[in-house]
Amino acid sequence: MIAAWATGIIQLHAQGLPADGPLTVRPALQQLGQKLLQGKTGSIVAIRPATGEIICLVTNSPKGFDVNLAIATPYAPGSTFKTAQALTLLSEGIVTPETSVECHNGITDGNIRVGCHQHRSPLQLRDALAFSCNTWFLINFASMINDDFMYESRDEAINTWRDYMRSMGLGGPLGVDIPGEKGGLLANATYLNRRYKDGWDGRTIWWAGMGQGDVTVTPLQLCNLAVTIANRGYYFTPHIHQSAGNRYHTKHVTKVAPEAYQPVIDGMRMAVEKGTAYKLKTTYPICGKTGTVENPGKDHSAFIAFAPQDNPQIAIAVYIEHGGFGADVAAPIASRIIRMYLKGN
């Protein structure tokens, strides 16, 4: 029996979701999510990190509910992706938590200027995450790709980078038990050699360092990224049926070095305490990362998070098309869903 409250879930069934047994979504979260997305185009996906159960899946578009926005629409992740970048750079030894970069309102390379938030300078990794410093991530990502001491070629460097990202569930289907899931884009050497026939290096593709350019993911994948950080290095395949088969109970371990997680978690906590998401006031520790995604028209608004910081009970991704700053639209929506799940109001 499908409850009357779950308008979106009824539509999920209509779009091909097998109606064989109870679902994992929570009624109160579905109701709240539908309310929060009124008048917006976007998605809310929330998962229990310990199990992979999808506890909230709400979407809205000009035509109403559309599950493809959450599981089959590739978006640039923007600065939410900096968490995965930091984990990769730390694991490969390209940076340490103390790696410091000067940034004065952005970085200029030839005739290209990339702006940045107002913040003090220089910044180390934790503060670079908290204040979402584009310069820190562009420079260090380019350094990895151009490192001819650690890697025999740029092809090897970019393929190594991609392997980390895929291990975190990014850029390809996760195997969720909802029909129609699609992947995204994570550039590898074959793709880049085909696209940039005159050659490429770390500066050519440095936009990927801040979650733009040759990288796209789905909101479901962004939520799963938050799950991997909450779990300090693993995830279960996301699923929406309580009776999901054994393959949904297999632990997927990332390539990330275990010691890389704590600095990133610290940076995500600092983002909420004093960084780009400082407006979120809660009585429990949320770890989050904002994303303001450049695209034609108004920027998209994105936010990933998990809570509490220790023994996390919920991981979430909110992605709002043309919503503007991640801190202004997506982050408050995520905070409301987290509060409802943890506090019941």
mmCIF file of C-alpha atoms in Angstrom:
data_model
loop_
_atom_site.group_PDB
_atom_site.id
_atom_site.type_symbol
_atom_site.label_atom_id
_atom_site.label_comp_id
_atom_site.label_asym_id
_atom_site.label_seq_id
_atom_site.Cartn_x
_atom_site.Cartn_y
_atom_site.Cartn_z
ATOM 1 C CA MET A 1 0.000 0.000 0.000
ATOM 2 C CA ILE A 2 1.433 3.381 -1.046
ATOM 3 C CA ALA A 3 0.618 6.090 1.501
ATOM 4 C CA ALA A 4 -1.412 9.075 0.284
ATOM 5 C CA TRP A 5 1.227 11.531 1.517
ATOM 6 C CA ALA A 6 3.862 10.306 -0.918
ATOM 7 C CA THR A 7 2.823 12.117 -4.094
ATOM 8 C CA GLY A 8 6.314 11.866 -5.484
ATOM 9 C CA ILE A 9 6.586 8.192 -4.597
ATOM 10 C CA ILE A 10 3.266 7.449 -6.301
ATOM 11 C CA GLN A 11 4.775 9.041 -9.389
ATOM 12 C CA LEU A 12 7.935 6.987 -8.910
ATOM 13 C CA HIS A 13 5.802 3.871 -9.145
ATOM 14 C CA ALA A 14 4.051 5.273 -12.199
ATOM 15 C CA GLN A 15 7.453 5.766 -13.831
ATOM 16 C CA GLY A 16 8.409 2.145 -13.351
ATOM 17 C CA LEU A 17 9.525 1.687 -9.725
ATOM 18 C CA PRO A 18 8.494 -1.857 -8.774
ATOM 19 C CA ALA A 19 5.757 -1.846 -6.153
ATOM 20 C CA ASP A 20 7.074 -4.912 -4.351
ATOM 21 C CA GLY A 21 7.161 -4.146 -0.676
ATOM 22 C CA PRO A 22 7.623 -1.132 1.574
ATOM 23 C CA LEU A 23 9.889 1.766 0.698
ATOM 24 C CA THR A 24 12.668 3.277 2.799
ATOM 25 C CA VAL A 25 11.588 6.922 2.429
ATOM 26 C CA ARG A 26 10.235 8.707 5.498
ATOM 27 C CA PRO A 27 6.773 10.320 5.212
ATOM 28 C CA ALA A 28 7.628 13.426 7.221
ATOM 29 C CA LEU A 29 10.723 14.107 5.118
ATOM 30 C CA GLN A 30 8.782 13.637 1.878
ATOM 31 C CA GLN A 31 6.104 16.064 3.005
ATOM 32 C CA LEU A 32 8.623 18.674 4.100
ATOM 33 C CA GLY A 33 10.697 18.257 0.950
ATOM 34 C CA GLN A 34 7.693 18.788 -1.293
ATOM 35 C CA LYS A 35 6.894 21.976 0.595
ATOM 36 C CA LEU A 36 10.468 23.275 0.405
ATOM 37 C CA LEU A 37 10.736 22.686 -3.358
ATOM 38 C CA GLN A 38 7.512 24.488 -4.255
ATOM 39 C CA GLY A 39 8.183 27.024 -7.004
ATOM 40 C CA LYS A 40 11.690 25.639 -7.588
ATOM 41 C CA THR A 41 13.286 23.186 -10.010
ATOM 42 C CA GLY A 42 15.594 20.742 -8.312
ATOM 43 C CA SER A 43 16.133 17.746 -6.082
ATOM 44 C CA ILE A 44 16.543 16.656 -2.485
ATOM 45 C CA VAL A 45 18.191 13.297 -1.826
ATOM 46 C CA ALA A 46 18.909 12.022 1.685
ATOM 47 C CA ILE A 47 20.464 8.682 2.665
ATOM 48 C CA ARG A 48 21.159 6.805 5.902
ATOM 49 C CA PRO A 49 24.945 6.406 5.770
ATOM 50 C CA ALA A 50 24.966 3.199 7.795
ATOM 51 C CA THR A 51 22.680 1.324 5.399
ATOM 52 C CA GLY A 52 22.415 3.124 2.039
ATOM 53 C CA GLU A 53 18.651 3.501 2.513
ATOM 54 C CA ILE A 54 17.174 6.490 0.684
ATOM 55 C CA ILE A 55 15.125 8.266 3.342
ATOM 56 C CA CYS A 56 14.095 11.249 1.224
ATOM 57 C CA LEU A 57 13.766 11.601 -2.542
ATOM 58 C CA VAL A 58 11.869 14.670 -3.673
ATOM 59 C CA THR A 59 12.071 16.523 -6.965
ATOM 60 C CA ASN A 60 10.185 19.359 -8.593
ATOM 61 C CA SER A 61 10.118 20.826 -12.081
ATOM 62 C CA PRO A 62 7.766 23.034 -14.104
ATOM 63 C CA LYS A 63 5.923 19.802 -14.941
ATOM 64 C CA GLY A 64 5.905 18.511 -11.371
ATOM 65 C CA PHE A 65 7.729 15.486 -9.991
ATOM 66 C CA ASP A 66 10.532 14.144 -12.196
ATOM 67 C CA VAL A 67 12.771 11.492 -10.659
ATOM 68 C CA ASN A 68 15.259 11.949 -13.497
ATOM 69 C CA LEU A 69 16.342 15.264 -11.979
ATOM 70 C CA ALA A 70 17.809 13.307 -9.061
ATOM 71 C CA ILE A 71 19.144 10.153 -10.705
ATOM 72 C CA ALA A 72 19.690 10.879 -14.409
ATOM 73 C CA THR A 73 20.452 14.575 -14.901
ATOM 74 C CA PRO A 74 24.173 15.425 -15.062
ATOM 75 C CA TYR A 75 25.111 18.719 -13.421
ATOM 76 C CA ALA A 76 28.416 20.396 -12.721
ATOM 77 C CA PRO A 77 28.875 19.872 -8.956
ATOM 78 C CA GLY A 78 30.577 23.207 -8.334
ATOM 79 C CA SER A 79 32.359 23.650 -5.035
ATOM 80 C CA THR A 80 30.683 20.657 -3.377
ATOM 81 C CA PHE A 81 33.251 18.710 -5.442
ATOM 82 C CA LYS A 82 36.110 20.324 -3.536
ATOM 83 C CA THR A 83 35.589 17.748 -0.788
ATOM 84 C CA ALA A 84 36.414 14.927 -3.219
ATOM 85 C CA GLN A 85 39.333 16.934 -4.605
ATOM 86 C CA ALA A 86 40.782 17.451 -1.148
ATOM 87 C CA LEU A 87 40.476 13.740 -0.343
ATOM 88 C CA THR A 88 42.268 12.813 -3.565
ATOM 89 C CA LEU A 89 45.046 15.389 -3.191
ATOM 90 C CA LEU A 90 45.670 14.342 0.412
ATOM 91 C CA SER A 91 45.688 10.631 -0.450
ATOM 92 C CA GLU A 92 48.188 11.119 -3.268
ATOM 93 C CA GLY A 93 50.484 13.258 -1.109
ATOM 94 C CA ILE A 94 50.118 16.282 -3.391
ATOM 95 C CA VAL A 95 49.090 18.352 -0.370
ATOM 96 C CA THR A 96 49.022 18.087 3.399
ATOM 97 C CA PRO A 97 46.463 19.675 5.717
ATOM 98 C CA GLU A 98 49.010 22.474 6.211
ATOM 99 C CA THR A 99 49.526 23.252 2.510
ATOM 100 C CA SER A 100 49.073 27.006 2.241
ATOM 101 C CA VAL A 101 48.060 29.065 -0.808
ATOM 102 C CA GLU A 102 47.889 32.826 -1.250
ATOM 103 C CA CYS A 103 44.601 34.123 -2.643
ATOM 104 C CA HIS A 104 43.637 37.747 -3.112
ATOM 105 C CA ASN A 105 40.116 37.715 -4.530
ATOM 106 C CA GLY A 106 41.017 35.108 -7.132
ATOM 107 C CA ILE A 107 43.698 33.998 -9.570
ATOM 108 C CA THR A 108 44.798 35.185 -13.016
ATOM 109 C CA ASP A 109 46.380 32.947 -15.644
ATOM 110 C CA GLY A 110 47.087 34.764 -18.892
ATOM 111 C CA ASN A 111 43.817 36.298 -19.990
ATOM 112 C CA ILE A 112 41.764 34.079 -17.675
ATOM 113 C CA ARG A 113 40.591 35.454 -14.336
ATOM 114 C CA VAL A 114 38.860 33.243 -11.761
ATOM 115 C CA GLY A 115 37.352 35.146 -8.866
ATOM 116 C CA CYS A 116 37.107 34.013 -5.270
ATOM 117 C CA HIS A 117 35.296 34.833 -2.044
ATOM 118 C CA GLN A 118 36.521 37.535 0.274
ATOM 119 C CA HIS A 119 38.629 35.788 2.902
ATOM 120 C CA ARG A 120 41.950 36.121 4.660
ATOM 121 C CA SER A 121 45.100 34.918 2.951
ATOM 122 C CA PRO A 122 46.938 32.583 2.881
ATOM 123 C CA LEU A 123 44.671 29.603 3.592
ATOM 124 C CA GLN A 124 45.455 26.024 4.564
ATOM 125 C CA LEU A 125 43.249 23.098 3.527
ATOM 126 C CA ARG A 126 40.611 23.249 6.263
ATOM 127 C CA ASP A 127 40.004 26.958 5.746
ATOM 128 C CA ALA A 128 40.126 26.499 1.964
ATOM 129 C CA LEU A 129 37.156 24.156 2.309
ATOM 130 C CA ALA A 130 35.387 26.313 4.863
ATOM 131 C CA PHE A 131 35.654 29.459 2.737
ATOM 132 C CA SER A 132 35.524 27.595 -0.602
ATOM 133 C CA CYS A 133 38.745 29.068 -1.984
ATOM 134 C CA ASN A 134 38.831 28.553 -5.756
ATOM 135 C CA THR A 135 42.503 29.492 -5.964
ATOM 136 C CA TRP A 136 43.602 26.797 -3.493
ATOM 137 C CA PHE A 137 41.869 24.052 -5.435
ATOM 138 C CA LEU A 138 42.763 25.235 -8.929
ATOM 139 C CA ILE A 139 46.460 25.486 -8.108
ATOM 140 C CA ASN A 140 46.712 22.162 -6.293
ATOM 141 C CA PHE A 141 44.662 20.220 -8.833
ATOM 142 C CA ALA A 142 46.855 21.579 -11.641
ATOM 143 C CA SER A 143 49.924 20.623 -9.585
ATOM 144 C CA MET A 144 48.758 17.022 -9.408
ATOM 145 C CA ILE A 145 48.124 16.757 -13.141
ATOM 146 C CA ASN A 146 51.468 18.417 -13.992
ATOM 147 C CA ASP A 147 53.532 16.424 -11.468
ATOM 148 C CA ASP A 148 56.088 14.637 -13.681
ATOM 149 C CA PHE A 149 57.956 13.222 -10.678
ATOM 150 C CA MET A 150 55.059 11.202 -9.224
ATOM 151 C CA TYR A 151 53.440 10.306 -12.544
ATOM 152 C CA GLU A 152 55.107 9.154 -15.744
ATOM 153 C CA SER A 153 52.689 11.190 -17.828
ATOM 154 C CA ARG A 154 49.695 13.500 -17.565
ATOM 155 C CA ASP A 155 47.627 10.629 -18.875
ATOM 156 C CA GLU A 156 48.592 8.614 -15.798
ATOM 157 C CA ALA A 157 47.896 11.568 -13.495
ATOM 158 C CA ILE A 158 44.384 12.235 -14.807
ATOM 159 C CA ASN A 159 43.506 8.537 -14.870
ATOM 160 C CA THR A 160 44.666 8.205 -11.261
ATOM 161 C CA TRP A 161 42.527 11.212 -10.331
ATOM 162 C CA ARG A 162 39.527 9.698 -12.083
ATOM 163 C CA ASP A 163 39.999 6.359 -10.307
ATOM 164 C CA TYR A 164 39.696 8.119 -6.949
ATOM 165 C CA MET A 165 36.527 9.908 -8.021
ATOM 166 C CA ARG A 166 34.920 6.754 -9.359
ATOM 167 C CA SER A 167 35.737 4.947 -6.122
ATOM 168 C CA MET A 168 33.675 7.624 -4.353
ATOM 169 C CA GLY A 169 30.722 6.802 -6.599
ATOM 170 C CA LEU A 170 31.032 9.851 -8.858
ATOM 171 C CA GLY A 171 30.603 10.079 -12.618
ATOM 172 C CA GLY A 172 28.802 6.782 -13.215
ATOM 173 C CA PRO A 173 25.616 4.928 -12.223
ATOM 174 C CA LEU A 174 25.573 3.720 -8.631
ATOM 175 C CA GLY A 175 23.065 0.932 -9.266
ATOM 176 C CA VAL A 176 20.109 2.395 -7.357
ATOM 177 C CA ASP A 177 16.945 0.268 -7.537
ATOM 178 C CA ILE A 178 15.052 2.879 -9.560
ATOM 179 C CA PRO A 179 14.857 2.516 -13.350
ATOM 180 C CA GLY A 180 16.567 5.046 -15.598
ATOM 181 C CA GLU A 181 19.666 5.977 -13.585
ATOM 182 C CA LYS A 182 22.450 7.602 -15.611
ATOM 183 C CA GLY A 183 26.030 8.567 -14.847
ATOM 184 C CA GLY A 184 27.829 11.787 -15.719
ATOM 185 C CA LEU A 185 31.293 12.817 -16.852
ATOM 186 C CA LEU A 186 34.710 12.403 -15.316
ATOM 187 C CA ALA A 187 37.443 13.210 -17.788
ATOM 188 C CA ASN A 188 40.088 10.558 -18.379
ATOM 189 C CA ALA A 189 43.082 10.606 -20.699
ATOM 190 C CA THR A 190 41.216 9.159 -23.665
ATOM 191 C CA TYR A 191 38.518 11.816 -23.411
ATOM 192 C CA LEU A 192 40.980 14.689 -22.965
ATOM 193 C CA ASN A 193 43.283 13.575 -25.787
ATOM 194 C CA ARG A 194 40.267 13.455 -28.078
ATOM 195 C CA ARG A 195 38.908 16.821 -26.952
ATOM 196 C CA TYR A 196 42.186 18.786 -26.826
ATOM 197 C CA LYS A 197 43.923 17.634 -30.001
ATOM 198 C CA ASP A 198 46.684 20.255 -29.630
ATOM 199 C CA GLY A 199 47.587 18.991 -26.157
ATOM 200 C CA TRP A 200 46.511 19.719 -22.597
ATOM 201 C CA ASP A 201 47.938 20.035 -19.106
ATOM 202 C CA GLY A 202 46.772 20.843 -15.596
ATOM 203 C CA ARG A 203 46.000 24.452 -16.476
ATOM 204 C CA THR A 204 43.955 23.469 -19.538
ATOM 205 C CA ILE A 205 41.540 21.476 -17.380
ATOM 206 C CA TRP A 206 41.957 23.257 -14.052
ATOM 207 C CA TRP A 207 38.248 24.137 -13.941
ATOM 208 C CA ALA A 208 37.668 20.562 -12.780
ATOM 209 C CA GLY A 209 39.544 21.538 -9.620
ATOM 210 C CA MET A 210 36.524 23.593 -8.566
ATOM 211 C CA GLY A 211 33.833 21.268 -9.908
ATOM 212 C CA GLN A 212 33.296 22.924 -13.282
ATOM 213 C CA GLY A 213 34.440 22.036 -16.801
ATOM 214 C CA ASP A 214 35.000 18.370 -17.623
ATOM 215 C CA VAL A 215 33.033 16.953 -14.699
ATOM 216 C CA THR A 216 29.317 16.324 -14.152
ATOM 217 C CA VAL A 217 27.455 14.228 -11.583
ATOM 218 C CA THR A 218 23.881 13.600 -10.457
ATOM 219 C CA PRO A 219 22.343 14.775 -7.159
ATOM 220 C CA LEU A 220 22.170 11.112 -6.092
ATOM 221 C CA GLN A 221 25.935 10.832 -6.603
ATOM 222 C CA LEU A 222 26.517 14.032 -4.624
ATOM 223 C CA CYS A 223 24.508 12.633 -1.737
ATOM 224 C CA ASN A 224 26.500 9.416 -1.940
ATOM 225 C CA LEU A 225 29.723 11.469 -1.813
ATOM 226 C CA ALA A 226 28.485 12.913 1.483
ATOM 227 C CA VAL A 227 27.782 9.344 2.625
ATOM 228 C CA THR A 228 31.357 8.254 1.893
ATOM 229 C CA ILE A 229 32.715 11.143 3.960
ATOM 230 C CA ALA A 230 30.255 10.522 6.799
ATOM 231 C CA ASN A 231 31.356 6.868 6.860
ATOM 232 C CA ARG A 232 35.045 7.793 6.598
ATOM 233 C CA GLY A 233 35.594 5.787 3.452
ATOM 234 C CA TYR A 234 32.769 3.519 2.321
ATOM 235 C CA TYR A 235 29.184 3.382 1.119
ATOM 236 C CA PHE A 236 26.407 0.911 0.392
ATOM 237 C CA THR A 237 24.587 1.047 -2.923
ATOM 238 C CA PRO A 238 21.694 3.481 -2.436
ATOM 239 C CA HIS A 239 18.287 1.793 -2.472
ATOM 240 C CA ILE A 240 14.657 2.706 -1.924
ATOM 241 C CA HIS A 241 13.146 -0.734 -1.222
ATOM 242 C CA GLN A 242 13.381 -2.208 2.256
ATOM 243 C CA SER A 243 13.549 -5.631 0.649
ATOM 244 C CA ALA A 244 16.514 -4.762 -1.588
ATOM 245 C CA GLY A 245 18.694 -7.757 -2.398
ATOM 246 C CA ASN A 246 22.081 -8.721 -1.046
ATOM 247 C CA ARG A 247 24.010 -6.614 -3.550
ATOM 248 C CA TYR A 248 22.684 -3.527 -1.764
ATOM 249 C CA HIS A 249 24.315 -4.692 1.462
ATOM 250 C CA THR A 250 27.840 -4.966 0.055
ATOM 251 C CA LYS A 251 30.267 -2.367 1.382
ATOM 252 C CA HIS A 252 32.064 -0.329 -1.291
ATOM 253 C CA VAL A 253 35.388 1.028 -0.010
ATOM 254 C CA THR A 254 36.892 4.143 -1.590
ATOM 255 C CA LYS A 255 40.537 4.526 -2.660
ATOM 256 C CA VAL A 256 40.932 7.446 -0.265
ATOM 257 C CA ALA A 257 43.549 7.105 2.486
ATOM 258 C CA PRO A 258 41.775 6.758 5.873
ATOM 259 C CA GLU A 259 43.809 9.607 7.374
ATOM 260 C CA ALA A 260 42.568 12.006 4.670
ATOM 261 C CA TYR A 261 39.026 12.120 6.008
ATOM 262 C CA GLN A 262 39.477 13.994 9.266
ATOM 263 C CA PRO A 263 40.934 17.203 7.771
ATOM 264 C CA VAL A 264 38.132 17.282 5.211
ATOM 265 C CA ILE A 265 35.486 16.690 7.875
ATOM 266 C CA ASP A 266 37.058 19.456 9.934
ATOM 267 C CA GLY A 267 36.830 21.785 6.941
ATOM 268 C CA MET A 268 33.183 20.890 6.348
ATOM 269 C CA ARG A 269 32.390 21.517 9.993
ATOM 270 C CA MET A 270 34.187 24.867 9.829
ATOM 271 C CA ALA A 271 32.136 25.780 6.737
ATOM 272 C CA VAL A 272 29.014 25.654 8.902
ATOM 273 C CA GLU A 273 30.604 27.197 11.994
ATOM 274 C CA LYS A 274 32.274 30.181 10.359
ATOM 275 C CA GLY A 275 32.587 29.686 6.593
ATOM 276 C CA THR A 276 30.283 29.901 3.603
ATOM 277 C CA ALA A 277 27.377 28.181 5.424
ATOM 278 C CA TYR A 278 27.738 30.076 8.699
ATOM 279 C CA LYS A 279 24.084 31.217 8.589
ATOM 280 C CA LEU A 280 22.945 27.686 9.485
ATOM 281 C CA LYS A 281 22.326 27.748 13.215
ATOM 282 C CA THR A 282 21.772 24.319 14.744
ATOM 283 C CA THR A 283 22.036 22.626 18.111
ATOM 284 C CA TYR A 284 23.862 19.633 16.580
ATOM 285 C CA PRO A 285 27.027 19.568 14.460
ATOM 286 C CA ILE A 286 26.357 19.629 10.711
ATOM 287 C CA CYS A 287 29.314 19.138 8.363
ATOM 288 C CA GLY A 288 28.588 20.695 4.987
ATOM 289 C CA LYS A 289 29.931 22.133 1.753
ATOM 290 C CA THR A 290 28.251 24.779 -0.359
ATOM 291 C CA GLY A 291 28.339 24.967 -4.136
ATOM 292 C CA THR A 292 27.478 27.877 -6.417
ATOM 293 C CA VAL A 293 27.546 26.433 -9.916
ATOM 294 C CA GLU A 294 28.259 28.642 -12.900
ATOM 295 C CA ASN A 295 26.132 28.036 -15.984
ATOM 296 C CA PRO A 296 24.167 30.073 -18.557
ATOM 297 C CA GLY A 297 21.738 32.232 -16.633
ATOM 298 C CA LYS A 298 21.539 32.396 -12.848
ATOM 299 C CA ASP A 299 23.907 30.082 -10.957
ATOM 300 C CA HIS A 300 22.685 26.748 -9.615
ATOM 301 C CA SER A 301 22.596 26.353 -5.825
ATOM 302 C CA ALA A 302 24.047 23.175 -4.285
ATOM 303 C CA PHE A 303 24.837 21.837 -0.827
ATOM 304 C CA ILE A 304 26.000 18.503 0.561
ATOM 305 C CA ALA A 305 26.113 17.650 4.248
ATOM 306 C CA PHE A 306 25.896 15.013 6.928
ATOM 307 C CA ALA A 307 24.973 15.098 10.609
ATOM 308 C CA PRO A 308 25.819 14.692 13.366
ATOM 309 C CA GLN A 309 29.569 14.953 12.851
ATOM 310 C CA ASP A 310 30.199 11.780 14.866
ATOM 311 C CA ASN A 311 28.000 8.713 14.298
ATOM 312 C CA PRO A 312 26.201 10.380 11.339
ATOM 313 C CA GLN A 313 22.532 9.497 10.884
ATOM 314 C CA ILE A 314 21.787 11.359 7.656
ATOM 315 C CA ALA A 315 23.638 12.509 4.537
ATOM 316 C CA ILE A 316 21.999 14.878 2.097
ATOM 317 C CA ALA A 317 22.402 16.667 -1.218
ATOM 318 C CA VAL A 318 20.215 19.549 -2.382
ATOM 319 C CA TYR A 319 20.526 20.895 -5.921
ATOM 320 C CA ILE A 320 18.375 23.814 -7.074
ATOM 321 C CA GLU A 321 18.559 24.962 -10.686
ATOM 322 C CA HIS A 322 19.170 28.718 -11.011
ATOM 323 C CA GLY A 323 18.909 29.065 -7.234
ATOM 324 C CA GLY A 324 21.963 31.326 -6.845
ATOM 325 C CA PHE A 325 24.403 30.981 -3.960
ATOM 326 C CA GLY A 326 24.571 27.538 -2.392
ATOM 327 C CA ALA A 327 24.450 29.082 1.060
ATOM 328 C CA ASP A 328 21.275 31.029 0.334
ATOM 329 C CA VAL A 329 18.934 28.361 -1.077
ATOM 330 C CA ALA A 330 20.235 24.787 -1.044
ATOM 331 C CA ALA A 331 21.876 24.898 2.412
ATOM 332 C CA PRO A 332 18.775 26.094 4.335
ATOM 333 C CA ILE A 333 16.658 23.419 2.628
ATOM 334 C CA ALA A 334 19.146 20.731 3.650
ATOM 335 C CA SER A 335 19.227 22.081 7.194
ATOM 336 C CA ARG A 336 15.435 21.812 7.494
ATOM 337 C CA ILE A 337 15.440 18.201 6.283
ATOM 338 C CA ILE A 338 18.269 17.289 8.670
ATOM 339 C CA ARG A 339 16.459 18.931 11.593
ATOM 340 C CA MET A 340 13.218 17.089 10.824
ATOM 341 C CA TYR A 341 15.055 13.767 10.711
ATOM 342 C CA LEU A 342 17.121 14.294 13.862
ATOM 343 C CA LYS A 343 14.711 16.371 15.922
ATOM 344 C CA GLY A 344 11.287 15.656 14.457
ATOM 345 C CA ASN A 345 10.407 19.298 13.777
#
